[in-house]
């Protein structure tokens, strides 16, 4: 992606000028102009975790300064925020998060009361997947998911792993940035179109790459790929649940043994940010291979690509290999 490079081309003098203007604006303008009062003249955007950060950076381009609440390499589902992060949230010009992935973020965002707050889940439609492996996200609630009170608890939040749904979210993010920062609306629109075109290309690559395969079933430790599976006619068999750290039940392990034989699955997938112990044990028991399928909840040096698009391309290659693409 090239959008980010624009920022590096701005001369130092221009940045200094923008800083001075920003400070003037801050002291002279009313709170309704707060969206443009960042100290560097950029819109201060806080993203909850990587899939939100990527959208904000690609669409915001040179007009935004994005920070993520989830540092690279941190497993996001059980994230805890520091008092400083929670306090600083109310200074953001724009918050982009995805409800029901990170309970700590949901609480902090609700308290921050920032006018331009966008829940990505409202920009597409959510579905429930894999109800047989439990609904809850908190490992401490394991085994009690039937009694979970949240009516949304059954909905799968992993929408970004379906390029079509992610493109819908991108469109919504673009529109909301236009509203938050009307002066740069044309650029946000242009960047959104560029990103959506890349996501459409990715969708086509998945569609054709997974059309003819020896099996349609893949086994994974983290049930993050429900939307992806549905989009491309595959079946995800999750060992645990939507939470990557949850321990699978003995009954579920038995089922997986059965499913693996029936479906001729070849590979047990694990992810980079959580333990691979369960996947390795299971693969050994079943005589299967292990492979990495990255749920893109964070990018690190170990990721099979530098950004969302590249890692999704690596995921496609891994799936084609495991499913026996022809
Ligand atoms: Zn997840």
XYZ file of C-alpha atoms and ligand atoms in Angstrom:
327
model
C 0.000 0.000 0.000
C 1.349 3.413 -0.880
C -0.969 5.795 0.908
C 1.252 5.927 4.001
C 4.242 7.187 2.039
C 2.560 10.510 1.351
C 3.193 11.532 4.945
C 6.933 11.157 4.567
C 7.003 13.517 1.618
C 5.728 16.525 3.573
C 8.657 18.918 4.121
C 9.667 19.682 7.700
C 8.828 23.378 7.287
C 5.281 22.530 6.249
C 4.885 20.308 9.293
C 6.169 23.090 11.573
C 3.701 25.475 9.946
C 0.877 23.032 10.458
C 1.837 22.685 14.117
C 1.715 26.457 14.589
C -1.650 26.656 12.823
C -2.940 23.795 14.912
C -2.060 25.590 18.132
C -3.686 28.812 16.951
C -6.802 26.940 15.967
C -6.866 25.266 19.359
C -6.859 28.510 21.295
C -9.152 30.443 18.963
C -11.859 27.981 18.036
C -14.847 26.614 19.844
C -15.177 22.969 20.780
C -17.095 22.244 17.573
C -13.771 22.545 15.734
C -12.151 20.012 18.028
C -11.955 17.472 15.238
C -9.137 19.452 13.657
C -7.329 20.670 16.710
C -4.683 17.952 16.935
C -1.277 19.349 17.832
C 0.117 18.456 14.396
C -2.930 19.558 12.420
C -3.900 15.954 11.826
C -6.998 14.193 13.015
C -6.044 12.208 16.143
C -7.485 8.761 15.536
C -7.530 5.973 18.106
C -8.063 2.463 16.732
C -8.869 -0.467 19.008
C -6.720 -3.108 17.296
C -4.993 -3.860 13.994
C -7.944 -4.374 11.589
C -9.307 -0.986 12.690
C -5.848 0.639 12.588
C -5.304 -0.539 9.005
C -8.593 1.007 7.841
C -7.880 4.305 9.599
C -4.340 4.528 8.179
C -5.275 3.577 4.629
C -8.347 5.797 4.421
C -7.042 8.635 6.593
C -3.708 8.758 4.769
C -1.735 11.917 5.467
C -4.599 13.632 7.285
C -4.670 11.362 10.323
C -2.354 10.327 13.120
C -3.389 6.823 14.197
C -2.600 5.108 17.478
C -3.754 1.605 18.331
C -4.849 0.590 21.830
C -3.496 -2.922 21.163
C 0.270 -2.993 20.766
C 1.740 -5.320 18.104
C 2.118 -8.870 19.346
C -0.502 -8.563 22.073
C -3.404 -11.002 21.816
C -6.318 -8.547 21.584
C -9.326 -10.431 22.994
C -8.253 -10.219 26.633
C -6.613 -6.790 26.366
C -6.390 -4.709 29.521
C -5.978 -0.938 29.211
C -3.740 1.235 31.385
C -5.347 4.138 33.285
C -3.337 6.422 30.976
C -4.823 4.820 27.842
C -8.327 5.083 29.291
C -7.811 8.726 30.307
C -6.253 9.681 26.983
C -9.130 8.254 24.992
C -11.342 11.286 25.605
C -8.737 13.491 23.827
C -9.163 11.573 20.552
C -10.788 13.319 17.593
C -12.099 10.047 16.208
C -12.340 6.538 17.652
C -12.684 3.424 15.506
C -13.383 0.167 17.324
C -15.246 -3.109 16.908
C -17.680 -3.919 19.666
C -17.658 -7.329 21.364
C -14.026 -8.189 20.612
C -12.382 -6.444 23.560
C -14.618 -5.854 26.624
C -12.094 -3.430 28.187
C -12.158 -1.273 25.055
C -15.977 -1.294 24.902
C -16.144 0.066 28.465
C -13.461 2.720 27.942
C -14.963 3.927 24.656
C -18.391 4.274 26.259
C -16.886 6.379 29.045
C -14.759 8.576 26.765
C -17.794 10.248 25.175
C -15.993 11.245 21.969
C -18.424 12.622 19.369
C -16.830 10.879 16.392
C -16.921 7.323 17.714
C -17.496 4.566 15.167
C -18.325 0.931 15.971
C -17.303 -1.022 12.859
C -19.926 -3.675 13.675
C -22.634 -1.155 12.755
C -21.196 -0.747 9.245
C -21.916 -4.305 8.097
C -24.119 -7.195 9.213
C -23.029 -9.674 11.860
C -23.858 -13.370 11.961
C -23.415 -16.116 14.510
C -21.062 -18.966 13.664
C -19.930 -22.152 15.335
C -22.478 -22.115 18.141
C -21.417 -25.662 19.005
C -18.110 -24.443 20.345
C -19.404 -21.763 22.689
C -20.344 -18.144 22.453
C -18.348 -16.305 25.017
C -15.113 -14.432 24.521
C -13.835 -14.562 28.071
C -11.854 -17.690 29.011
C -12.935 -17.186 32.634
C -16.528 -17.734 31.514
C -15.665 -21.014 29.828
C -18.296 -23.697 30.314
C -20.959 -21.224 31.297
C -21.688 -19.816 27.891
C -25.267 -21.092 27.822
C -26.039 -18.650 30.614
C -24.341 -15.704 28.989
C -26.670 -12.742 29.325
C -25.546 -10.519 26.449
C -28.007 -10.896 23.585
C -25.164 -10.171 21.173
C -22.951 -12.845 22.688
C -23.724 -15.291 19.887
C -22.574 -12.953 17.134
C -19.161 -13.546 15.593
C -17.135 -10.302 15.553
C -14.417 -11.471 13.095
C -15.876 -9.557 10.128
C -12.507 -8.307 8.833
C -11.524 -11.797 7.655
C -14.160 -11.601 4.908
C -12.834 -9.102 2.316
C -16.398 -8.277 1.214
C -17.590 -7.377 4.712
C -14.321 -5.562 5.397
C -14.906 -3.474 2.252
C -18.379 -2.573 3.559
C -16.788 -1.425 6.794
C -14.174 0.547 4.819
C -16.950 2.403 2.973
C -18.584 3.309 6.270
C -15.303 4.426 7.818
C -14.630 6.606 4.773
C -18.015 8.307 5.099
C -17.568 8.887 8.819
C -14.108 10.439 8.278
C -15.582 12.751 5.640
C -18.106 13.870 8.227
C -15.541 14.265 11.003
C -13.118 16.229 8.813
C -15.051 17.749 5.856
C -12.047 19.785 4.611
C -10.331 16.574 3.512
C -13.444 14.715 2.367
C -12.240 14.348 -1.230
C -9.037 12.600 -0.120
C -10.903 10.254 2.229
C -13.216 9.339 -0.636
C -10.324 8.689 -3.001
C -8.432 6.580 -0.425
C -11.585 4.584 0.330
C -12.043 3.805 -3.377
C -8.420 2.639 -3.650
C -8.730 0.373 -0.616
C -12.098 -1.059 -1.675
C -10.631 -1.862 -5.109
C -7.780 -3.786 -3.421
C -10.264 -5.666 -1.245
C -12.336 -6.542 -4.304
C -9.204 -7.901 -5.959
C -8.470 -9.976 -2.855
C -12.043 -11.304 -2.877
C -11.700 -12.396 -6.512
C -8.382 -14.135 -5.721
C -10.044 -16.079 -2.878
C -13.056 -16.936 -4.989
C -11.066 -18.385 -7.870
C -8.288 -19.817 -5.679
C -10.677 -21.861 -3.522
C -13.160 -22.937 -6.179
C -11.770 -26.407 -6.884
C -10.326 -28.136 -3.835
C -10.028 -31.752 -2.665
C -11.773 -30.918 0.612
C -13.779 -27.928 1.845
C -13.039 -28.426 5.543
C -10.270 -26.860 7.577
C -9.495 -27.250 11.269
C -8.377 -24.251 13.318
C -7.610 -23.506 16.976
C -9.184 -20.036 16.903
C -12.661 -19.964 15.336
C -12.008 -16.624 13.660
C -12.712 -17.680 10.071
C -16.476 -18.201 10.089
C -17.225 -15.304 7.733
C -14.373 -16.270 5.425
C -15.585 -19.886 5.327
C -19.134 -18.839 4.546
C -18.061 -16.437 1.808
C -16.045 -19.078 -0.075
C -18.102 -22.196 0.585
C -15.771 -23.730 3.167
C -16.400 -25.360 6.533
C -14.455 -24.155 9.544
C -14.041 -26.702 12.349
C -12.901 -24.739 15.380
C -11.170 -26.689 18.113
C -11.944 -24.162 20.836
C -14.150 -21.116 20.437
C -14.038 -17.540 19.310
C -11.455 -16.927 22.024
C -8.062 -18.302 20.971
C -6.974 -19.055 24.566
C -10.035 -21.088 25.534
C -9.358 -24.742 26.355
C -11.254 -27.203 24.150
C -13.518 -29.706 25.893
C -12.708 -33.449 25.633
C -16.030 -33.906 23.809
C -15.025 -31.330 21.196
C -11.639 -33.041 20.715
C -13.501 -36.326 20.058
C -15.699 -34.599 17.496
C -12.674 -33.101 15.753
C -11.103 -36.573 15.454
C -14.266 -37.749 13.729
C -14.557 -34.665 11.493
C -10.922 -34.900 10.418
C -11.415 -38.472 9.193
C -14.705 -37.803 7.436
C -13.624 -34.611 5.708
C -10.120 -35.711 4.696
C -8.712 -32.567 6.316
C -4.929 -32.436 6.065
C -3.931 -29.611 8.360
C -4.577 -28.222 11.823
C -4.179 -24.442 11.696
C -2.955 -22.331 14.563
C -2.266 -18.603 14.772
C 0.789 -16.537 15.574
C -0.412 -14.638 18.660
C -1.674 -17.564 20.756
C -0.260 -20.858 21.977
C 0.089 -23.607 19.351
C 0.178 -26.423 21.934
C -3.379 -27.645 21.276
C -2.883 -27.632 17.505
C 0.374 -29.570 17.704
C -1.001 -32.189 20.091
C -4.103 -32.701 17.992
C -2.200 -32.823 14.703
C 0.163 -35.426 16.165
C -2.747 -37.562 17.409
C -4.461 -37.380 14.025
C -1.337 -37.708 11.890
C -2.022 -34.304 10.279
C 0.184 -31.369 9.418
C 0.105 -28.012 11.169
C -0.018 -24.659 9.429
C -0.506 -20.987 10.196
C -3.768 -19.230 9.411
C -3.446 -15.685 10.685
C -6.613 -14.041 12.089
C -4.915 -10.667 11.574
C -5.615 -9.449 15.072
C -2.118 -7.960 15.126
C 0.894 -7.602 12.836
C 4.378 -8.455 14.098
C 7.743 -9.360 12.619
C 6.513 -12.967 12.608
C 3.473 -12.193 10.450
C 3.504 -13.617 6.923
C 3.224 -10.157 5.376
C 3.579 -6.474 6.192
C -0.090 -5.514 6.167
C -3.651 -6.811 5.952
C -3.549 -7.443 2.204
C -0.242 -9.336 2.278
C -1.194 -11.535 5.238
C -4.563 -12.322 3.642
C -2.676 -13.402 0.510
C -0.508 -15.681 2.674
C -3.656 -17.081 4.294
C -5.049 -17.878 0.852
C -1.878 -19.761 -0.087
C -2.026 -21.712 3.209
C -5.692 -22.598 2.653
C -5.106 -23.672 -0.956
C -2.324 -25.985 0.177
C -4.303 -27.465 3.072
C -7.501 -27.933 1.046
C -5.739 -29.367 -1.988
C -6.571 -26.648 -4.522
C -6.474 -27.793 -8.131
Zn -10.454 -13.495 17.502
